[in-house]
Amino acid sequence: MKILFLVDRMSGGGAERFTSLLSDKMVRDGHEVLLMSDTYFPSVYPLNESIKGYPLFHTPKESGSLLCLFYMFRHVRKVMKAERPAVVIGVMPVMNLVAIMASIGLDIKTIVTHHTSFDRRVGIHIRLIQNYVYRLASAVTILTQADDKILGNRLPQKVVMPNPLSFPCITSEIKDRKKNVLLVGRLDVWELKGFDLMIKMWARIEQQFPDWTLDIAGSGRTSSMQYLVDYAASLGVSGRVNFLGFCDEIDAVMRNSSIFALTSRVEGFGMVLIEAMSQGCASIAFDCGGRQKEIIRSDEEGLIVENHDEDAFISKLCLLMEDEEVRSKISRNGIIRANSYHIDLIGKKWEELLSSL
């Protein structure tokens, strides 16, 4: 089957990583895969060499133009007419819009993939795409059962499709891990990721754990980094908060870390959570509308804190830091749970969806 992926760019983020993983899996399963993206932004995720790439824009001026949507629509439709894919898969709302509109009248099935929660506050243009344009798609993939309940009878063609795990689970316990609490995410969305919450909570407990550090991995604008650096300094913990920047081998960072914390105020799924669990990090997470409880189902697999209760989070985090036996048990069970999201298992669900179309 010939499949065309449409993604804005491959310069970083969970949706882009999903695109890299799924497109590679589909090539390995014998599909002919094409991918269109903004090639004026460098890709940070590897793509299978067999994938045929096309640019969304022909010049840098098109990429930065107010008419960029028009240029995307024109170039995508031209490729669709020339290549005649059986299915086009859009990634994120704007590319979902382009996928649906560019395929009108071409007898091409469209799958739109939604990579955040449906109760997240978004701009009116995104809300219109979600509520009306998505109805025209052949299928709509959503990340969680929680969003399935939110949507109810809307979008009857919706399919719950979790994101796949990015790398293999470790197979043996790692003893000599760094004593640290790790956070991972783009610094430009630090408020959504709750990095400020973690720094504030860290200031309340760091003196109890003088041999531990708080490590934040992720890149962003200088202004975003400076805000967080200044915030840590204002709370007197700048010497115990490390900013690691963008890490090419984040799995290696996770393998060397003791605890992973997900402190997001909004989180559609928690791809980074299953990644950390797969590398043996004992994980703790704020639950966002029941979504993280779909990943961490019990205290044996990780620790969940409801309603962004900072006191409860601190209490459970201190337990993890104090008790090596608890950390070890959660680490082992977390690895087993993360295996449920292996790309081969998620790939089978995608094959079933493609067959149904």
Coordinates of C-alpha atoms in Angstrom, one line a residue:
M1 CA 0.0 0.0 0.0
K2 CA 1.3 3.5 -0.8
I3 CA 1.0 5.8 2.2
L4 CA 1.7 9.6 2.4
F5 CA 2.5 11.2 5.7
L6 CA 2.0 15.0 6.1
V7 CA 3.9 16.6 9.0
D8 CA 4.7 20.3 9.4
R9 CA 8.4 19.7 10.3
M10 CA 10.6 17.0 11.9
S11 CA 12.5 19.4 14.1
G12 CA 11.5 17.9 17.5
G13 CA 8.4 16.9 19.5
G14 CA 6.3 13.8 20.3
A15 CA 4.2 14.0 17.2
E16 CA 7.3 14.2 15.0
R17 CA 8.9 11.3 16.8
F18 CA 5.6 9.3 16.3
T19 CA 5.9 10.1 12.5
S20 CA 9.5 8.8 12.4
L21 CA 8.6 5.6 14.3
L22 CA 5.4 4.7 12.4
S23 CA 6.7 5.6 8.9
D24 CA 9.8 3.3 9.6
K25 CA 7.5 0.5 10.8
M26 CA 5.3 0.8 7.7
V27 CA 8.3 0.6 5.4
R28 CA 9.5 -2.6 7.3
D29 CA 6.0 -4.1 6.9
G30 CA 6.3 -3.7 3.1
H31 CA 4.4 -0.5 2.4
E32 CA 5.6 2.2 0.1
V33 CA 5.9 5.4 2.2
L34 CA 6.2 9.0 1.2
L35 CA 6.6 12.0 3.6
M36 CA 6.1 15.7 3.1
S37 CA 7.5 18.2 5.6
D38 CA 9.0 21.6 5.8
T39 CA 12.6 20.8 4.8
Y40 CA 13.8 24.3 5.7
F41 CA 13.8 23.0 9.3
P42 CA 16.4 20.3 9.9
S43 CA 15.1 16.9 11.0
V44 CA 16.3 15.7 14.4
Y45 CA 14.6 12.2 14.0
P46 CA 16.0 9.6 11.7
L47 CA 13.9 8.5 8.7
N48 CA 14.1 5.2 6.9
E49 CA 16.2 5.6 3.7
S50 CA 13.4 4.0 1.7
I51 CA 11.0 6.8 2.5
K52 CA 10.5 9.1 -0.4
G53 CA 10.6 12.7 0.8
Y54 CA 8.9 15.8 -0.7
P55 CA 9.1 19.4 0.5
L56 CA 6.0 21.3 1.7
F57 CA 7.6 24.5 0.4
H58 CA 9.7 25.2 -2.6
T59 CA 11.4 28.3 -1.2
P60 CA 12.2 29.8 2.2
K61 CA 9.9 32.6 1.4
E62 CA 6.9 30.2 1.0
S63 CA 7.7 28.6 4.3
G64 CA 7.6 31.9 6.2
S65 CA 4.7 33.4 4.2
L66 CA 1.3 34.4 5.5
L67 CA 0.1 32.3 2.6
C68 CA 1.9 29.2 3.7
L69 CA -1.3 27.2 4.0
F70 CA -2.1 27.9 0.4
Y71 CA 1.4 26.8 -0.7
M72 CA 1.1 23.6 1.4
F73 CA -2.3 22.8 -0.1
R74 CA -1.1 23.4 -3.7
H75 CA 2.1 21.3 -3.3
V76 CA 0.4 18.5 -1.4
R77 CA -2.4 18.1 -3.9
K78 CA 0.2 18.1 -6.8
V79 CA 2.1 15.2 -5.1
M80 CA -1.2 13.4 -4.4
K81 CA -2.2 13.6 -8.1
A82 CA 1.2 12.4 -9.2
E83 CA 1.8 9.6 -6.6
R84 CA -1.9 8.5 -6.0
P85 CA -1.3 7.2 -2.5
A86 CA -4.1 4.9 -1.1
V87 CA -4.0 6.6 2.2
V88 CA -2.7 10.0 3.5
I89 CA -1.9 10.4 7.2
G90 CA -2.0 13.9 8.7
V91 CA 0.0 14.7 11.8
M92 CA -1.5 17.5 14.0
P93 CA -4.5 19.7 13.3
V94 CA -3.1 22.0 10.5
M95 CA -1.7 19.1 8.5
N96 CA -4.9 17.2 9.1
L97 CA -6.7 20.1 7.5
V98 CA -4.3 20.1 4.5
A99 CA -4.7 16.3 4.2
I100 CA -8.5 16.4 4.0
M101 CA -8.8 19.4 1.8
A102 CA -6.1 18.5 -0.7
S103 CA -7.5 15.0 -1.2
I104 CA -11.0 16.1 -2.1
G105 CA -12.1 14.4 -5.3
L106 CA -9.0 12.2 -5.5
D107 CA -10.4 8.9 -4.0
I108 CA -7.7 8.9 -1.3
K109 CA -8.5 7.7 2.2
T110 CA -7.5 10.2 5.0
I111 CA -6.4 9.4 8.5
V112 CA -6.0 12.4 10.8
T113 CA -3.9 11.8 14.0
H114 CA -4.6 13.9 17.0
H115 CA -1.7 14.2 19.4
T116 CA -3.1 16.1 22.4
S117 CA -6.1 16.0 24.7
F118 CA -9.5 17.1 23.4
D119 CA -10.2 19.2 26.5
R120 CA -7.0 21.3 26.0
R121 CA -7.6 25.0 25.5
V122 CA -6.7 25.8 21.9
G123 CA -7.3 28.7 19.5
I124 CA -10.6 29.0 17.7
H125 CA -9.1 27.9 14.4
I126 CA -7.8 24.7 15.9
R127 CA -11.2 24.1 17.6
L128 CA -12.9 24.5 14.2
I129 CA -10.6 22.0 12.6
Q130 CA -11.2 19.5 15.4
N131 CA -14.9 19.9 15.6
Y132 CA -15.8 20.2 11.9
V133 CA -13.0 19.3 9.5
Y134 CA -12.2 16.0 11.3
R135 CA -15.7 14.8 10.4
L136 CA -14.6 14.6 6.8
A137 CA -11.8 12.1 7.5
S138 CA -11.9 8.4 6.9
A139 CA -10.6 7.8 10.4
V140 CA -9.5 9.9 13.4
T141 CA -6.9 8.4 15.7
I142 CA -6.9 9.6 19.4
L143 CA -4.5 8.7 22.1
T144 CA -6.6 7.7 25.1
Q145 CA -9.8 6.2 26.4
A146 CA -10.2 9.4 28.3
D147 CA -10.6 11.4 25.1
D148 CA -12.9 8.7 23.7
K149 CA -15.2 9.4 26.6
I150 CA -14.9 13.2 26.1
L151 CA -15.9 12.9 22.5
G152 CA -18.8 10.6 23.1
N153 CA -20.8 10.2 19.9
R154 CA -18.9 12.9 18.1
L155 CA -16.4 11.6 15.4
P156 CA -17.9 8.1 15.1
Q157 CA -14.9 7.1 13.0
K158 CA -12.5 7.7 15.9
V159 CA -10.0 5.0 16.9
V160 CA -8.0 4.9 20.2
M161 CA -4.4 4.5 19.1
P162 CA -1.7 5.1 21.7
N163 CA 1.7 6.3 20.6
P164 CA 4.4 3.7 20.3
L165 CA 7.5 3.4 22.4
S166 CA 10.5 5.1 20.8
F167 CA 13.3 2.6 21.8
P168 CA 13.6 -1.0 23.2
C169 CA 13.1 -1.7 26.8
I170 CA 16.2 -2.5 28.8
T171 CA 16.5 -6.2 29.7
S172 CA 18.5 -6.1 32.9
E173 CA 18.4 -3.9 36.0
I174 CA 20.9 -1.0 36.1
K175 CA 22.3 -0.6 39.6
D176 CA 24.5 2.4 39.6
R177 CA 22.2 5.2 38.5
K178 CA 22.7 8.8 39.2
K179 CA 20.8 10.2 42.1
N180 CA 18.5 12.5 40.2
V181 CA 15.0 13.5 39.3
L182 CA 14.7 13.8 35.5
L183 CA 12.2 16.0 33.6
V184 CA 12.1 16.0 29.8
G185 CA 10.4 18.4 27.4
R186 CA 10.6 21.5 25.2
L187 CA 11.5 24.5 27.4
D188 CA 9.3 26.8 25.3
V189 CA 6.2 25.1 26.7
W190 CA 7.5 25.0 30.3
E191 CA 4.2 26.1 31.6
L192 CA 2.3 23.2 30.0
K193 CA 5.0 20.8 31.1
G194 CA 4.9 22.2 34.7
F195 CA 8.7 22.7 34.9
D196 CA 8.0 25.6 37.2
L197 CA 5.9 23.4 39.5
M198 CA 8.8 20.9 39.8
I199 CA 11.3 23.6 40.5
K200 CA 9.0 25.1 43.2
M201 CA 8.5 21.6 44.8
W202 CA 12.2 20.9 44.6
A203 CA 12.9 24.0 46.6
R204 CA 10.8 22.6 49.4
I205 CA 12.8 19.3 49.7
E206 CA 16.2 19.7 48.2
Q207 CA 17.9 20.3 51.5
Q208 CA 16.7 16.9 52.7
F209 CA 18.5 15.2 49.8
P210 CA 21.9 16.9 49.5
D211 CA 23.3 14.2 47.2
W212 CA 20.4 14.4 44.7
T213 CA 19.9 16.8 41.7
L214 CA 17.0 17.9 39.5
D215 CA 17.8 17.5 35.8
I216 CA 15.8 19.1 33.0
A217 CA 16.5 17.9 29.5
G218 CA 15.1 19.8 26.5
S219 CA 15.9 22.7 24.2
G220 CA 14.1 26.0 23.6
R221 CA 14.5 29.7 23.1
T222 CA 17.1 31.5 25.2
S223 CA 14.3 33.5 26.8
S224 CA 12.6 30.3 28.0
M225 CA 15.8 28.9 29.4
Q226 CA 16.6 32.2 31.1
Y227 CA 13.2 32.3 32.8
L228 CA 13.6 28.9 34.3
V229 CA 17.2 29.6 35.4
D230 CA 16.1 32.9 37.0
Y231 CA 13.1 31.1 38.7
A232 CA 15.4 28.5 40.2
A233 CA 17.8 31.2 41.4
S234 CA 15.0 33.1 43.0
L235 CA 14.1 30.0 45.1
G236 CA 17.8 29.5 46.0
V237 CA 18.2 26.1 44.2
S238 CA 20.1 27.1 41.0
G239 CA 23.1 25.0 42.1
R240 CA 21.0 21.9 42.3
V241 CA 19.0 22.3 39.1
N242 CA 20.8 21.2 35.9
F243 CA 19.6 22.2 32.4
L244 CA 20.9 19.5 30.0
G245 CA 19.7 21.0 26.7
F246 CA 18.6 18.9 23.8
C247 CA 19.9 15.3 24.2
D248 CA 20.4 13.2 21.1
E249 CA 20.4 10.0 23.1
I250 CA 17.7 10.7 25.7
D251 CA 17.4 6.9 26.3
A252 CA 21.0 6.9 27.6
V253 CA 20.1 9.9 29.9
M254 CA 17.1 7.9 31.2
R255 CA 19.1 4.8 31.8
N256 CA 21.4 6.8 34.0
S257 CA 18.6 8.4 35.9
S258 CA 16.9 7.1 39.1
I259 CA 13.5 8.9 38.9
F260 CA 11.4 10.4 36.2
A261 CA 8.8 13.0 37.0
L262 CA 5.9 14.1 34.7
T263 CA 4.6 17.4 36.1
S264 CA 2.5 18.5 33.1
R265 CA -0.5 20.7 33.6
V266 CA -1.8 19.3 30.3
E267 CA -0.7 16.1 28.7
G268 CA -2.5 14.2 25.8
F269 CA -0.8 10.9 26.5
G270 CA 2.7 10.9 28.0
M271 CA 5.0 9.4 25.4
V272 CA 8.0 10.5 27.4
L273 CA 6.5 8.7 30.4
I274 CA 6.6 5.3 28.7
E275 CA 10.0 6.1 27.4
A276 CA 11.3 6.7 30.9
M277 CA 9.6 3.6 32.2
S278 CA 11.2 1.5 29.4
Q279 CA 14.6 2.5 30.6
G280 CA 14.0 1.6 34.2
C281 CA 13.3 5.1 35.7
A282 CA 11.0 4.8 38.7
S283 CA 8.3 7.2 37.5
I284 CA 5.9 9.6 39.2
A285 CA 3.3 11.7 37.4
F286 CA 0.5 14.1 37.8
D287 CA -2.6 12.6 36.2
C288 CA -4.2 14.8 33.5
G289 CA -7.8 13.8 33.2
G290 CA -7.3 10.1 33.7
R291 CA -4.8 9.8 30.9
Q292 CA -1.7 8.9 32.8
K293 CA -3.6 6.3 34.8
E294 CA -4.1 4.5 31.5
I295 CA -0.3 4.0 31.5
I296 CA 0.5 3.6 35.2
R297 CA -2.3 1.4 36.4
S298 CA -1.1 0.7 40.0
D299 CA 1.5 1.7 42.5
E300 CA 3.5 -1.3 41.4
E301 CA 4.2 0.3 38.0
G302 CA 4.6 4.0 39.1
L303 CA 3.1 6.6 41.3
I304 CA 0.2 8.8 40.3
V305 CA -0.8 12.0 41.9
E306 CA -4.4 13.4 41.4
N307 CA -5.5 17.0 40.8
H308 CA -2.0 18.4 40.7
D309 CA -1.7 18.1 44.4
E310 CA 1.8 19.4 45.1
D311 CA 1.9 18.2 48.8
A312 CA 0.9 14.7 47.7
F313 CA 3.5 14.8 44.9
I314 CA 6.2 15.9 47.3
S315 CA 5.3 13.1 49.7
K316 CA 5.4 10.4 47.0
L317 CA 8.6 11.8 45.5
C318 CA 10.3 11.8 48.8
L319 CA 9.3 8.1 49.3
L320 CA 11.0 7.3 45.9
M321 CA 14.1 9.2 46.8
E322 CA 14.4 7.6 50.3
D323 CA 13.5 4.0 49.5
E324 CA 15.8 2.2 47.1
E325 CA 13.7 -1.0 47.3
V326 CA 10.6 0.9 46.3
R327 CA 12.4 2.5 43.4
S328 CA 13.8 -0.9 42.2
K329 CA 10.3 -2.6 42.4
I330 CA 8.7 0.3 40.4
S331 CA 11.6 0.2 37.9
R332 CA 11.1 -3.5 37.2
N333 CA 7.4 -3.3 36.8
G334 CA 7.5 -0.1 34.8
I335 CA 9.7 -1.8 32.2
I336 CA 7.2 -4.6 31.8
R337 CA 4.3 -2.1 31.4
A338 CA 6.2 -0.1 28.9
N339 CA 6.6 -3.2 26.7
S340 CA 2.9 -3.0 26.0
Y341 CA 3.6 0.0 23.8
H342 CA 6.3 -1.7 21.7
I343 CA 6.2 -0.5 18.1
D344 CA 5.4 -4.0 16.8
L345 CA 2.2 -4.1 18.9
I346 CA 1.1 -0.6 18.0
G347 CA 2.0 -1.3 14.4
K348 CA -0.4 -4.3 14.4
K349 CA -3.2 -1.9 15.4
W350 CA -2.3 0.4 12.6
E351 CA -2.3 -2.5 10.1
E352 CA -5.8 -3.3 11.3
L353 CA -6.9 0.3 10.7
L354 CA -5.4 0.4 7.3
S355 CA -7.1 -2.9 6.3
S356 CA -10.5 -1.6 7.6
L357 CA -10.2 1.3 5.1

